[in-house]
């Protein structure tokens, strides 16, 4: 028989969100009358808005016509890549630097093919678990100096350092996943912080993989929405982004990745050319229907709908945050992001998760699932129907006597 890929033995037995779904199912089985509300996984709940939906529908209808039919589109529709460059990057990138994907998560999983097994990896602690699990799957093992679990360097992002890591600890010639607005803390890095990150990355030869999946939730105009707003970042960063959270495309599936031509390996070869080669080889492009939807999302009507949808979820976030603050539970996030990060000092996050489920029939996400620094935290997601969020906020009052 074949041996198992040892990288698979190295990852945790279960991915965080299916584990939570399992616990929810077992609670539901034991309490068949419970009306469980999920503020757990960050999954959109609201219908796609009409103009964007029309883009999807018209595109799909066009497929049944000779003029409208399109087959493979590899890196993505040129028109869409052009529009992304204009809307998000002030036209600073050419279409050959923008690659359309089937979602940010999928590209996060593929990007490490550029660097290979044994590449030093650093993540924010806490962080979206795919950065760690994806790295281990591709062969990150370590251990390197200062590294934690499975050879990945965890850079704490806590209240003590304003949720921004000590960039002097970035690995030399490694990669660093950075997410802003952050999942799970909801913290958003400011211009000064990102400038220091870019300076450190350039000094140390680090490539930043910047996850901007929640950039459309930023309301404070002083906060950067992209790493490419920072001078010099084109030589040290790759950015992934997605239509999932701004346009409700979690199920439709569409994202993009920017790989600047200026980004080079130590030997001077082009990272962009390799990414093109990888995508052409193991990815046959995103759904063309989803791309027609994205084109509609990025015209003036569609951008208004993106604003409307993200405003709705930010409204939920405000409700959750004030419900927690009324209980004197200290929390951050929720103002420029759809996540609220709440602290339960001295408690184990899986215990708090179980207690909230038991007392309130509300599903959350235990902070520990995002890394050791999440130990006594709970993440509340603002993705939900308004009535459910209001009801959940009411029920959270039952935690008053914890
Ligand atoms: N990047 C970040 C930071 C995310 O939080 C998520 C979704 C993605 C990427 C995925 O984007 P797609 O474009 O839809 O692939 N995070 C959610 C959903 C859970 C999951 O496993 O992706 C969350 O609850 O954290």
mmCIF file of N, CA, C and O in Angstrom, residues 1 8 13 15 18 46 84 92 102-103 107 112 125 129 142 168 192 260 275 312 335 356 363 383-384 389 400:
data_model
loop_
_atom_site.group_PDB
_atom_site.id
_atom_site.type_symbol
_atom_site.label_atom_id
_atom_site.label_comp_id
_atom_site.label_asym_id
_atom_site.label_seq_id
_atom_site.Cartn_x
_atom_site.Cartn_y
_atom_site.Cartn_z
ATOM 1 N N UNK A 1 0.845 -1.217 0.000
ATOM 2 C CA UNK A 1 0.000 0.000 0.000
ATOM 3 C C UNK A 1 0.871 1.254 0.000
ATOM 4 O O UNK A 1 1.979 1.245 0.505
ATOM 5 N N UNK A 8 -0.118 15.499 5.574
ATOM 6 C CA UNK A 8 -1.507 15.366 6.037
ATOM 7 C C UNK A 8 -1.523 14.911 7.489
ATOM 8 O O UNK A 8 -2.348 15.368 8.288
ATOM 9 N N UNK A 13 -6.518 17.312 13.237
ATOM 10 C CA UNK A 13 -7.445 16.308 12.719
ATOM 11 C C UNK A 13 -8.606 16.933 11.946
ATOM 12 O O UNK A 13 -8.966 16.475 10.867
ATOM 13 N N UNK A 15 -10.730 20.529 10.418
ATOM 14 C CA UNK A 15 -10.721 21.972 10.151
ATOM 15 C C UNK A 15 -11.724 22.625 11.102
ATOM 16 O O UNK A 15 -12.757 22.054 11.438
ATOM 17 N N UNK A 18 -15.905 22.897 10.287
ATOM 18 C CA UNK A 18 -16.649 21.631 10.367
ATOM 19 C C UNK A 18 -16.725 21.100 11.808
ATOM 20 O O UNK A 18 -17.724 20.494 12.207
ATOM 21 N N UNK A 46 -27.665 37.105 3.281
ATOM 22 C CA UNK A 46 -28.665 37.943 2.610
ATOM 23 C C UNK A 46 -28.663 37.697 1.102
ATOM 24 O O UNK A 46 -27.634 37.374 0.520
ATOM 25 N N UNK A 84 -11.218 45.584 -12.118
ATOM 26 C CA UNK A 84 -10.650 45.408 -10.769
ATOM 27 C C UNK A 84 -9.473 46.365 -10.583
ATOM 28 O O UNK A 84 -9.356 47.040 -9.557
ATOM 29 N N UNK A 92 -3.239 51.038 -11.251
ATOM 30 C CA UNK A 92 -1.788 50.873 -11.125
ATOM 31 C C UNK A 92 -1.266 49.508 -11.569
ATOM 32 O O UNK A 92 -0.057 49.304 -11.615
ATOM 33 N N UNK A 102 -11.365 31.345 -8.071
ATOM 34 C CA UNK A 102 -12.664 30.864 -7.586
ATOM 35 C C UNK A 102 -12.823 31.169 -6.092
ATOM 36 O O UNK A 102 -13.579 30.528 -5.386
ATOM 37 N N UNK A 103 -12.084 32.134 -5.595
ATOM 38 C CA UNK A 103 -12.232 32.556 -4.196
ATOM 39 C C UNK A 103 -10.883 32.725 -3.538
ATOM 40 O O UNK A 103 -9.889 32.116 -3.961
ATOM 41 N N UNK A 107 -7.064 30.402 -3.594
ATOM 42 C CA UNK A 107 -5.747 30.928 -3.960
ATOM 43 C C UNK A 107 -4.788 30.891 -2.773
ATOM 44 O O UNK A 107 -3.596 30.625 -2.953
ATOM 45 N N UNK A 112 1.234 28.844 -2.121
ATOM 46 C CA UNK A 112 2.520 28.349 -1.616
ATOM 47 C C UNK A 112 3.227 27.442 -2.588
ATOM 48 O O UNK A 112 4.407 27.132 -2.405
ATOM 49 N N UNK A 125 -0.995 35.918 15.132
ATOM 50 C CA UNK A 125 -1.680 35.074 16.114
ATOM 51 C C UNK A 125 -2.625 35.987 16.897
ATOM 52 O O UNK A 125 -2.137 36.862 17.623
ATOM 53 N N UNK A 129 -7.475 30.191 10.029
ATOM 54 C CA UNK A 129 -6.718 28.927 10.142
ATOM 55 C C UNK A 129 -6.158 28.372 8.841
ATOM 56 O O UNK A 129 -5.247 27.546 8.855
ATOM 57 N N UNK A 142 9.504 23.127 9.843
ATOM 58 C CA UNK A 142 10.438 23.731 10.802
ATOM 59 C C UNK A 142 11.134 22.660 11.616
ATOM 60 O O UNK A 142 11.363 21.568 11.123
ATOM 61 N N UNK A 168 9.858 43.109 13.484
ATOM 62 C CA UNK A 168 11.271 42.685 13.552
ATOM 63 C C UNK A 168 11.366 41.164 13.628
ATOM 64 O O UNK A 168 12.414 40.576 13.377
ATOM 65 N N UNK A 192 0.483 53.838 8.890
ATOM 66 C CA UNK A 192 1.800 53.813 9.535
ATOM 67 C C UNK A 192 2.245 52.367 9.808
ATOM 68 O O UNK A 192 3.396 51.992 9.559
ATOM 69 N N UNK A 260 2.275 41.383 -8.480
ATOM 70 C CA UNK A 260 2.938 42.436 -9.250
ATOM 71 C C UNK A 260 4.129 41.894 -10.038
ATOM 72 O O UNK A 260 4.824 40.986 -9.577
ATOM 73 N N UNK A 275 3.309 32.354 -11.342
ATOM 74 C CA UNK A 275 1.900 32.230 -10.931
ATOM 75 C C UNK A 275 1.030 31.995 -12.179
ATOM 76 O O UNK A 275 0.108 31.178 -12.160
ATOM 77 N N UNK A 312 -25.363 46.682 5.749
ATOM 78 C CA UNK A 312 -26.320 45.847 6.489
ATOM 79 C C UNK A 312 -25.593 44.980 7.527
ATOM 80 O O UNK A 312 -25.958 44.960 8.705
ATOM 81 N N UNK A 335 -16.477 47.670 13.710
ATOM 82 C CA UNK A 335 -16.750 48.997 13.146
ATOM 83 C C UNK A 335 -16.280 49.105 11.694
ATOM 84 O O UNK A 335 -16.924 49.751 10.874
ATOM 85 N N UNK A 356 -22.120 29.416 25.809
ATOM 86 C CA UNK A 356 -23.007 30.299 25.029
ATOM 87 C C UNK A 356 -24.026 29.453 24.249
ATOM 88 O O UNK A 356 -25.203 29.800 24.143
ATOM 89 N N UNK A 363 -24.476 29.900 18.290
ATOM 90 C CA UNK A 363 -23.187 29.318 17.893
ATOM 91 C C UNK A 363 -22.205 30.458 17.629
ATOM 92 O O UNK A 363 -22.543 31.429 16.941
ATOM 93 N N UNK A 383 -22.599 38.016 10.202
ATOM 94 C CA UNK A 383 -23.362 37.541 9.052
ATOM 95 C C UNK A 383 -24.590 36.795 9.545
ATOM 96 O O UNK A 383 -24.476 35.715 10.142
ATOM 97 N N UNK A 384 -25.770 37.381 9.348
ATOM 98 C CA UNK A 384 -27.007 36.748 9.791
ATOM 99 C C UNK A 384 -28.179 37.616 9.397
ATOM 100 O O UNK A 384 -28.010 38.803 9.065
ATOM 101 N N UNK A 389 -30.125 38.108 14.450
ATOM 102 C CA UNK A 389 -29.088 38.804 15.216
ATOM 103 C C UNK A 389 -29.724 39.502 16.423
ATOM 104 O O UNK A 389 -29.199 39.448 17.540
ATOM 105 N N UNK A 400 -25.270 37.272 31.588
ATOM 106 C CA UNK A 400 -25.043 38.275 32.619
ATOM 107 C C UNK A 400 -24.509 37.658 33.915
ATOM 108 O O UNK A 400 -23.695 38.222 34.603
#
